[in-house]
Tab-separated table of C-alpha atoms (C1' of nucleotides) in Angstrom:
chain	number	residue	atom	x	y	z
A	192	UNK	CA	207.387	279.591	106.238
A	193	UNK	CA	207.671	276.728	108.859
A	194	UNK	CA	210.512	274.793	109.713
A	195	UNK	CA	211.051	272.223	107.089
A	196	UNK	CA	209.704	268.574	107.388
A	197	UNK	CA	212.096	266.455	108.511
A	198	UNK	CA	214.439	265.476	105.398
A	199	UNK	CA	214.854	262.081	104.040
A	200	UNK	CA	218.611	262.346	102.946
A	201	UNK	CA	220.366	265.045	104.937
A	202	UNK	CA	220.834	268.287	103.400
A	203	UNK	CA	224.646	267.926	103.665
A	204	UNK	CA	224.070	264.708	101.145
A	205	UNK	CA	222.363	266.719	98.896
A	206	UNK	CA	224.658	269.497	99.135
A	207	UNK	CA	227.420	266.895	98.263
A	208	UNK	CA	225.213	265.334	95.235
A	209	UNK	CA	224.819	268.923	93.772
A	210	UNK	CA	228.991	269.821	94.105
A	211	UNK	CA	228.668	266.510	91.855
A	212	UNK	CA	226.767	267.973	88.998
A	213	UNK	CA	227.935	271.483	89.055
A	214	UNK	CA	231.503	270.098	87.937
A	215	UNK	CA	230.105	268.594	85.540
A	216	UNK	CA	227.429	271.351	84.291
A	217	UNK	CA	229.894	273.056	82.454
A	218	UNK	CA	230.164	272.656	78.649
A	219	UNK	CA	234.526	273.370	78.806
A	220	UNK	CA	234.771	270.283	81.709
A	221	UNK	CA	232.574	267.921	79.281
A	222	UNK	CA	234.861	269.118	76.734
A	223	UNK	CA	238.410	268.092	78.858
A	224	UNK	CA	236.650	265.483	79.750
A	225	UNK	CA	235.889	264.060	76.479
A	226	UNK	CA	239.133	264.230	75.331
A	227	UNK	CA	240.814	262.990	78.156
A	228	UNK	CA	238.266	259.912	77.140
A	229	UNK	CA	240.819	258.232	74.747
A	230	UNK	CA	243.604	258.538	77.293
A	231	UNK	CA	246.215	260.470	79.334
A	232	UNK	CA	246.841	264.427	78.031
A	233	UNK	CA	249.381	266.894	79.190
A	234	UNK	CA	247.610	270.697	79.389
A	235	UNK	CA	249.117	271.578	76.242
A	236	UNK	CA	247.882	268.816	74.448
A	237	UNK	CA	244.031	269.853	76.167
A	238	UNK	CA	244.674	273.094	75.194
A	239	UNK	CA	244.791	272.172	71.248
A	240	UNK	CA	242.210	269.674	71.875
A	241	UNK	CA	239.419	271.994	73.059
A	242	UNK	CA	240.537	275.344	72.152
A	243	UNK	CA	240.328	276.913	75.690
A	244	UNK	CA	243.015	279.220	77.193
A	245	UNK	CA	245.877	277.730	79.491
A	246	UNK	CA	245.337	279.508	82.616
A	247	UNK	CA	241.677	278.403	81.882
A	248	UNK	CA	242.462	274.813	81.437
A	249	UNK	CA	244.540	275.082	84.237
A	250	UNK	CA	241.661	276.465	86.792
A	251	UNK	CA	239.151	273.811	85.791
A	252	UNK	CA	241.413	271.147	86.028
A	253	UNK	CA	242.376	271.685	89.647
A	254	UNK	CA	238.558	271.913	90.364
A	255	UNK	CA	237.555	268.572	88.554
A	256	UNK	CA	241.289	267.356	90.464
A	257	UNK	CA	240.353	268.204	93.664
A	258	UNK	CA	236.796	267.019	93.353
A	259	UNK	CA	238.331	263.691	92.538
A	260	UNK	CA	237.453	263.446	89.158
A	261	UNK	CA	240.595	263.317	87.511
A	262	UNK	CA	244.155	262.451	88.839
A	263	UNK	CA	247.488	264.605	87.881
A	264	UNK	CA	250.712	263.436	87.457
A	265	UNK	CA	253.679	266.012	86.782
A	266	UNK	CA	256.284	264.451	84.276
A	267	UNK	CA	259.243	266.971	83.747
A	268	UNK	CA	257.649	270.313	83.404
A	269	UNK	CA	254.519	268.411	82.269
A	270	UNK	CA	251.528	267.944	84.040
A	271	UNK	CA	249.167	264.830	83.004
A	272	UNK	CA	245.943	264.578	83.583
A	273	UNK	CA	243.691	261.396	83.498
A	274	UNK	CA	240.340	260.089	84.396
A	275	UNK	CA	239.700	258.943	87.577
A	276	UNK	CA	235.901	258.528	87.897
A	277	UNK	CA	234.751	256.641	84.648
A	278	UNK	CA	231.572	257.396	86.211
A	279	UNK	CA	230.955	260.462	84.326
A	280	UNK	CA	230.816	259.064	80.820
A	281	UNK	CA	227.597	257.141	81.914
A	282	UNK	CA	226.054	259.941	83.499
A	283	UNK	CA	226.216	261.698	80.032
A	284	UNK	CA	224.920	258.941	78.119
A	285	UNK	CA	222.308	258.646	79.710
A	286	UNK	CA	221.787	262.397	79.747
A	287	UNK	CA	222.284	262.460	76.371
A	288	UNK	CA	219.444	259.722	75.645
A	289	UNK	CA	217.436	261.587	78.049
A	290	UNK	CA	217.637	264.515	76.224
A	291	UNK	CA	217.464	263.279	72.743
A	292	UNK	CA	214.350	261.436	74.326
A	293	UNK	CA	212.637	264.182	75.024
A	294	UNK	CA	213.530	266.184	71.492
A	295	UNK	CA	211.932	263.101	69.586
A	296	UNK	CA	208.846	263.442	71.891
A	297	UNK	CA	209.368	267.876	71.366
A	298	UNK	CA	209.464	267.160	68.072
A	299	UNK	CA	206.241	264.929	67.419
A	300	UNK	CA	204.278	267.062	69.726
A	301	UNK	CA	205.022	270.251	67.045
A	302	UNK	CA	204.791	267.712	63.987
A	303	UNK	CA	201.245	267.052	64.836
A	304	UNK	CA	200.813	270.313	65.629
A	305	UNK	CA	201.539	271.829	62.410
A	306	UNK	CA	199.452	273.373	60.202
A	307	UNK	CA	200.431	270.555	57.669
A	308	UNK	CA	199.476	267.402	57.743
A	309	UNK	CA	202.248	265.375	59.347
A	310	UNK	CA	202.517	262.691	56.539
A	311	UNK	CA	202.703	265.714	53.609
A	312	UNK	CA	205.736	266.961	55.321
A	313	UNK	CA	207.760	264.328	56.275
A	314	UNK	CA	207.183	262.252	53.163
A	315	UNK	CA	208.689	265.924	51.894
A	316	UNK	CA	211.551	265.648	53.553
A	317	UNK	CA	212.144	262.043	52.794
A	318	UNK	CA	211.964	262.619	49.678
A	319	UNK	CA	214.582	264.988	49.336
A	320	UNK	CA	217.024	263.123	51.618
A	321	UNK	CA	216.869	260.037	49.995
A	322	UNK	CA	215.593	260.310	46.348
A	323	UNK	CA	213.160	256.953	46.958
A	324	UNK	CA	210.028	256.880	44.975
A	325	UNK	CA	208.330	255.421	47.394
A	326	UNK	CA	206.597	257.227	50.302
A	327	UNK	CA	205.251	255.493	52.702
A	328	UNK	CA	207.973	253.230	53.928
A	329	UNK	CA	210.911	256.018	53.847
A	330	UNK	CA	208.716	258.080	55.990
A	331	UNK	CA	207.885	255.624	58.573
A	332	UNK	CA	211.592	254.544	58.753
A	333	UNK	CA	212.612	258.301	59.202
A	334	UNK	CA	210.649	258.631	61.989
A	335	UNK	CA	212.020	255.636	63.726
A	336	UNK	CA	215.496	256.997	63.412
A	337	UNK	CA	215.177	260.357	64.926
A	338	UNK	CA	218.147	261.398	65.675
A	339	UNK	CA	219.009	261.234	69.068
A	340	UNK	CA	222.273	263.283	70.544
A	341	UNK	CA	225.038	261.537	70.470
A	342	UNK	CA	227.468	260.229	73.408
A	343	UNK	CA	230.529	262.119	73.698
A	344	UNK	CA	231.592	258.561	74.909
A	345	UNK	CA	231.891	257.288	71.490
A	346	UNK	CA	235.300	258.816	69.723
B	211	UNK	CA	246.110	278.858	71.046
B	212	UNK	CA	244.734	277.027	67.651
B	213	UNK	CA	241.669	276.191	66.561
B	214	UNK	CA	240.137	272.988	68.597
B	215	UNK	CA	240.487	269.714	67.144
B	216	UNK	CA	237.305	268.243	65.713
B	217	UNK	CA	235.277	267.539	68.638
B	218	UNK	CA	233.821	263.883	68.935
B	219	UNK	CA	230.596	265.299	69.909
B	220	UNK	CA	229.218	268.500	68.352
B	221	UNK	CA	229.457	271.210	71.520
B	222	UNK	CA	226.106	272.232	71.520
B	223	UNK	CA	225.451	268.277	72.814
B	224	UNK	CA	227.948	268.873	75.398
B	225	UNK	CA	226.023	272.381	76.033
B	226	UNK	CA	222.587	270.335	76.521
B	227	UNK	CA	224.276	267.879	78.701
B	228	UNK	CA	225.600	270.727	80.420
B	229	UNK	CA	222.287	272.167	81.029
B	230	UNK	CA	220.896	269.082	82.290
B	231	UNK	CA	222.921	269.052	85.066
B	232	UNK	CA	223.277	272.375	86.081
B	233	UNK	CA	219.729	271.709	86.478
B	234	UNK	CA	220.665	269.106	89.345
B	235	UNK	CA	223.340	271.134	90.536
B	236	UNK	CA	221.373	272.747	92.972
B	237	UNK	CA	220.611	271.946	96.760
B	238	UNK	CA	217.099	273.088	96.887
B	239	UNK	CA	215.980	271.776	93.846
B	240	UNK	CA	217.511	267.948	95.212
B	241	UNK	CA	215.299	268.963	98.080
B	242	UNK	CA	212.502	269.754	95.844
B	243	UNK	CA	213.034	266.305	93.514
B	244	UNK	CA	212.910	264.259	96.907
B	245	UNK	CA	209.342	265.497	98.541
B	246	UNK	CA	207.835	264.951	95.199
B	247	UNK	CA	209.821	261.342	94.943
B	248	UNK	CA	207.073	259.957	97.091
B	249	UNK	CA	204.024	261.593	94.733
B	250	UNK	CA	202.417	265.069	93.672
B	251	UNK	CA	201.650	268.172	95.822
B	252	UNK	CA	201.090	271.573	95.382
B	253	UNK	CA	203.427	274.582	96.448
B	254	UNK	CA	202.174	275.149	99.339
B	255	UNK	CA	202.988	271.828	100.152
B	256	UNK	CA	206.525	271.810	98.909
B	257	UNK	CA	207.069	274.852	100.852
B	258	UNK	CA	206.306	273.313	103.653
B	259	UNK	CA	208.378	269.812	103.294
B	260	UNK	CA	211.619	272.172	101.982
B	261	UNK	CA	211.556	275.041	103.818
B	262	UNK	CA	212.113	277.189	100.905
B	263	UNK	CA	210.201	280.436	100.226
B	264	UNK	CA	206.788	280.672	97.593
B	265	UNK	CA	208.568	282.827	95.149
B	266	UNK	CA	212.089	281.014	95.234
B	267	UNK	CA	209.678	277.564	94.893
B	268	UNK	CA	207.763	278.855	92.127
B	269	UNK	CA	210.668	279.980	90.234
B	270	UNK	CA	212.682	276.890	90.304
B	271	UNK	CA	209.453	274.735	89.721
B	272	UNK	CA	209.175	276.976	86.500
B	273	UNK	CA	212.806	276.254	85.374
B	274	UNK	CA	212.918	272.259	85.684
B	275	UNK	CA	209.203	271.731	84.413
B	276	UNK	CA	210.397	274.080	81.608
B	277	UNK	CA	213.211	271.474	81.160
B	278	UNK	CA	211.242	268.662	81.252
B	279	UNK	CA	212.012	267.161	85.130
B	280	UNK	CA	208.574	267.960	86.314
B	281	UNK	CA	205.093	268.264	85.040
B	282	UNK	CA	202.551	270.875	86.300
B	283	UNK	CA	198.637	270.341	86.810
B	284	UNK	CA	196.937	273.199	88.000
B	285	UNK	CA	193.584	272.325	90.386
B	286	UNK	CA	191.402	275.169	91.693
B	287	UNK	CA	193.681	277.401	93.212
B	288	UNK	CA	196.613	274.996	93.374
B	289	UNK	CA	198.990	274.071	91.314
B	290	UNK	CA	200.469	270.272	91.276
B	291	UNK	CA	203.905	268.988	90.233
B	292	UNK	CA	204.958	265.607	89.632
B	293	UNK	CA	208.301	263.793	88.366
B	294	UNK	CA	208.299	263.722	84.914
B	295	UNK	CA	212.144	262.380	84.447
B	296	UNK	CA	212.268	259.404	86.726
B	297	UNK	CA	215.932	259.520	85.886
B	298	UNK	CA	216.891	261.721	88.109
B	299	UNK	CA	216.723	259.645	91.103
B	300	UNK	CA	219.239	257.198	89.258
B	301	UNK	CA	221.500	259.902	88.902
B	302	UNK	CA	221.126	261.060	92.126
B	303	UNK	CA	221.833	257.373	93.452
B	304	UNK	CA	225.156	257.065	91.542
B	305	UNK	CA	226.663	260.461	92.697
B	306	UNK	CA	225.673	259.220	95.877
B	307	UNK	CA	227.578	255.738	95.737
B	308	UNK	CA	230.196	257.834	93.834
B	309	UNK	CA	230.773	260.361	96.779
B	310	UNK	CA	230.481	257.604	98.917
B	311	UNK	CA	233.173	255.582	97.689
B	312	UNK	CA	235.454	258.443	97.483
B	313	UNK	CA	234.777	259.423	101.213
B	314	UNK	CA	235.495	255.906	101.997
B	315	UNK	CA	238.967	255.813	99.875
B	316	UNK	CA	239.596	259.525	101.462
B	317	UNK	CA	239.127	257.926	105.324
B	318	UNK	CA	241.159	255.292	104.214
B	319	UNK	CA	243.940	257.532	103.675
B	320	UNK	CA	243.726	259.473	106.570
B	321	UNK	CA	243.517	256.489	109.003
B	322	UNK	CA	246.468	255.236	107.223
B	323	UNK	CA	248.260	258.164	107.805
B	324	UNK	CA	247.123	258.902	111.357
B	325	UNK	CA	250.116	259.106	113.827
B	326	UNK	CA	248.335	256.122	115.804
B	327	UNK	CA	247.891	252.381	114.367
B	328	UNK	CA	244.761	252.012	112.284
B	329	UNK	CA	243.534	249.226	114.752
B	330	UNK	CA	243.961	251.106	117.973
B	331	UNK	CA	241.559	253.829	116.753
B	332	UNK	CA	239.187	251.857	115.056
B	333	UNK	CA	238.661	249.924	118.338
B	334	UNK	CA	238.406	252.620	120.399
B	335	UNK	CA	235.568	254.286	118.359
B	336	UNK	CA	233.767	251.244	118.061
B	337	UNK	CA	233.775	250.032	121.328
B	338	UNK	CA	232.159	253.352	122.201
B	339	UNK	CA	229.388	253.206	119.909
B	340	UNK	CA	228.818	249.579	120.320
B	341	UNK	CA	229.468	249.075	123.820
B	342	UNK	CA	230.744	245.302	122.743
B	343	UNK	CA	233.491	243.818	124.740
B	344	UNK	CA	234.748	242.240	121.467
B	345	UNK	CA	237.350	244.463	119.831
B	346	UNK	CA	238.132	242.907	116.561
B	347	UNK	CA	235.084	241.429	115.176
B	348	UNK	CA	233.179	244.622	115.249
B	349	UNK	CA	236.158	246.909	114.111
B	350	UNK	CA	236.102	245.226	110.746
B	351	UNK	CA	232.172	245.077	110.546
B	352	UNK	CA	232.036	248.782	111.251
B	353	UNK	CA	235.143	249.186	108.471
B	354	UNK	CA	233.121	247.105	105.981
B	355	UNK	CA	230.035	248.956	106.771
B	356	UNK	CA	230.996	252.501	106.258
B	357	UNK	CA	228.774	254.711	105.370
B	358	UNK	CA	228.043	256.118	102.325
B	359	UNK	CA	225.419	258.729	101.779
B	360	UNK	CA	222.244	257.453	101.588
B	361	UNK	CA	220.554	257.992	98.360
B	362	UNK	CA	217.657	260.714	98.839
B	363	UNK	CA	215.029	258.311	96.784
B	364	UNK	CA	214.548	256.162	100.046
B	365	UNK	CA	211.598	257.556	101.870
C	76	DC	C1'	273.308	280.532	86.925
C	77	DG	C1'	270.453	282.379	83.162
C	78	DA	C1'	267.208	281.223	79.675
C	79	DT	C1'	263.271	278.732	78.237
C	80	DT	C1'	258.934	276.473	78.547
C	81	DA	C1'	254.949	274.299	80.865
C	82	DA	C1'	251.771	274.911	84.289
C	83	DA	C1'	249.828	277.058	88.383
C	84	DT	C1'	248.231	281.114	90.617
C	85	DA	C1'	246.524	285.957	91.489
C	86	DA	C1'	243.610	289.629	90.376
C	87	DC	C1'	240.084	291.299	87.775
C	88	DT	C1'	235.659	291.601	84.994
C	89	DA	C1'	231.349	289.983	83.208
C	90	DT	C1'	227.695	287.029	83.645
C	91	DA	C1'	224.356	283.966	85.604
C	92	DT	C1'	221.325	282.993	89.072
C	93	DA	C1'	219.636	281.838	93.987
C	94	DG	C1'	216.913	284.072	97.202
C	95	DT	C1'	213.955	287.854	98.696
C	96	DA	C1'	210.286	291.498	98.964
C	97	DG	C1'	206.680	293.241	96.561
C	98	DT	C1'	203.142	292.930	93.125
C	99	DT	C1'	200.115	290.770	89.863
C	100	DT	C1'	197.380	286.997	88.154
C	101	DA	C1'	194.217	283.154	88.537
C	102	DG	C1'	190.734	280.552	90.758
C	103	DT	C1'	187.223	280.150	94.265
C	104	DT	C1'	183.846	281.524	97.664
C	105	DT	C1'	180.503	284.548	99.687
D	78	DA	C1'	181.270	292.266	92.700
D	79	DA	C1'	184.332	291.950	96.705
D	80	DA	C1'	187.259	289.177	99.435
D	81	DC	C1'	190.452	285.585	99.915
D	82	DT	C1'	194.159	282.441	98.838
D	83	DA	C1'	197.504	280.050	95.876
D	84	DA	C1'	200.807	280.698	92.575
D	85	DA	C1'	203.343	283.285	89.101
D	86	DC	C1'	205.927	287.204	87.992
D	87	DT	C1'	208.950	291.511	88.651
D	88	DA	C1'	212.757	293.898	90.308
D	89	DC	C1'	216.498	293.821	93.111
D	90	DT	C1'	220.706	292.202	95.727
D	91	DA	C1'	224.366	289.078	96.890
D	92	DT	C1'	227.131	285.510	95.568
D	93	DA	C1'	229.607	282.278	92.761
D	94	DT	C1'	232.384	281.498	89.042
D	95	DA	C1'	233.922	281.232	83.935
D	96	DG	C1'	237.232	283.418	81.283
D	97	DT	C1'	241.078	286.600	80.734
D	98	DT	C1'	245.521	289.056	81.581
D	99	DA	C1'	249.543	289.136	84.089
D	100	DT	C1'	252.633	287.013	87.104
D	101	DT	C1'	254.773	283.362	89.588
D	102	DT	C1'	256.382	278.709	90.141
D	103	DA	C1'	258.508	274.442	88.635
D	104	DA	C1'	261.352	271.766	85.677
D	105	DT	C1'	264.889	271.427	82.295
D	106	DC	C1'	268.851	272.613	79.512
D	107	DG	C1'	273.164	274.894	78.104
DNA sequence: CGATTAAATAACTATATAGTAGTTTAGTTT
DNA sequence: AAACTAAACTACTATATAGTTATTTAATCG
């Protein structure tokens, strides 16, 4: 393999941009991080609120701390932690839409796919779900309200 | 410790979101995302623009087409990727600004706590990179005008 | 000062995965 | 059909790190 063409960002950059999203590629430091989301918690307080160990709690923090995503402040033989880069909520909402994007287009591609008609089974479904007599409109409104995941921004 | 509190957002969200960046989280795949930000090209090609070996290419092509970032198109011989999730390049943008910032409030600091006045050194360095006779006018124009990382979407 | 509690740290294990060397598969040409 | 090349896949190693247990540190109180 030749040398590389000549970058357009420098690799350091890029190394930077991909510390970035391996803090946040966790499912635990989305999880502090949501509920820090409402406002200031001591690590007791994170422990109840997302069910992960102390010493745990205590190792990601410093990471996501030192990383400059959260700031610490000690209060008697408390430690508080708080956001400091609001940044990260919109980076998972729009994740989130991304994703729930692409499971509405996942799931039409395996809808029209199926071995049933598509119209057979989701009038089906609608059916069930909503007890309507009528099934064309239910079914067409279904569709348009795929659900999409929701933001962990939203409490 | 307890059971978690409800969560706001059902974990296996924060697990997809999770995903999603780890995805990003990587250098060579940020170097991969910017030599197809300008169009398609084969592997071959991207070996050559990254500097990254065949098999190590092929496998992370594999994982973020899999995930939806790129699409493949195989012709003759060759296999072609393309962006699939323009959204990446936004994300990439804002870590960049992000990190940018911070390195900006972090040399802030640091020339705030240097042993020497902020103004003596800032002259000194710019007077040797500009080679200007004026000393204050350019001090502030290189203070306003530090750099942040460059997002890699600019060719 | 000793006791208590919150939080940080050290040491360890298990797991995931980037990168590599080697091999196989797929497509094309002669 | 054989030869060639691009790309995918396999098997392996090295490395990073989440999570855990145990210990230490820091703050407070009696």
């Amino acid at each position: 393999m030749s040398k590389p063409a000549k970058p357009f960002v420098p690799v350091a950059v890029l190394e930077a941009v991909a510390d970035y999203f391996k803090i946040l590629s966790e499912t635990s430091r989305l999880q502090i991080l949501q509920s820090l989301r409402s406002g200031s918690m001591n690590v007791m307080e994170l422990c109840e609120a997302t069910g992960l160990g102390q010493a745990n709690l205590s190792k990601h923090l410093k990471v996501m701390t030192q990383a400059g995503i959260l700031t610490r402040q000690a209060r008697g033989t408390s430690a508080y932690y708080n956001i400091a880069d609001p940044l990260v909520f919109e980076f998972c909402e729009l994740a989130c839409g991304q994703i729930g994007d692409r499971l509405q287009q996942q799931a039409k591609t395996f809808l029209q796919a199926a071995p049933f008609p598509p119209n057979d089974r989701t009038a089906n479904k609608t059916t069930q779900s909503q007890k309507t007599t009528s099934q064309k409109t239910p079914s067409q409104k279904t569709r348009e309200k795929a659900p999409a995941p929701t933001s962990h921004i939203r409490n």
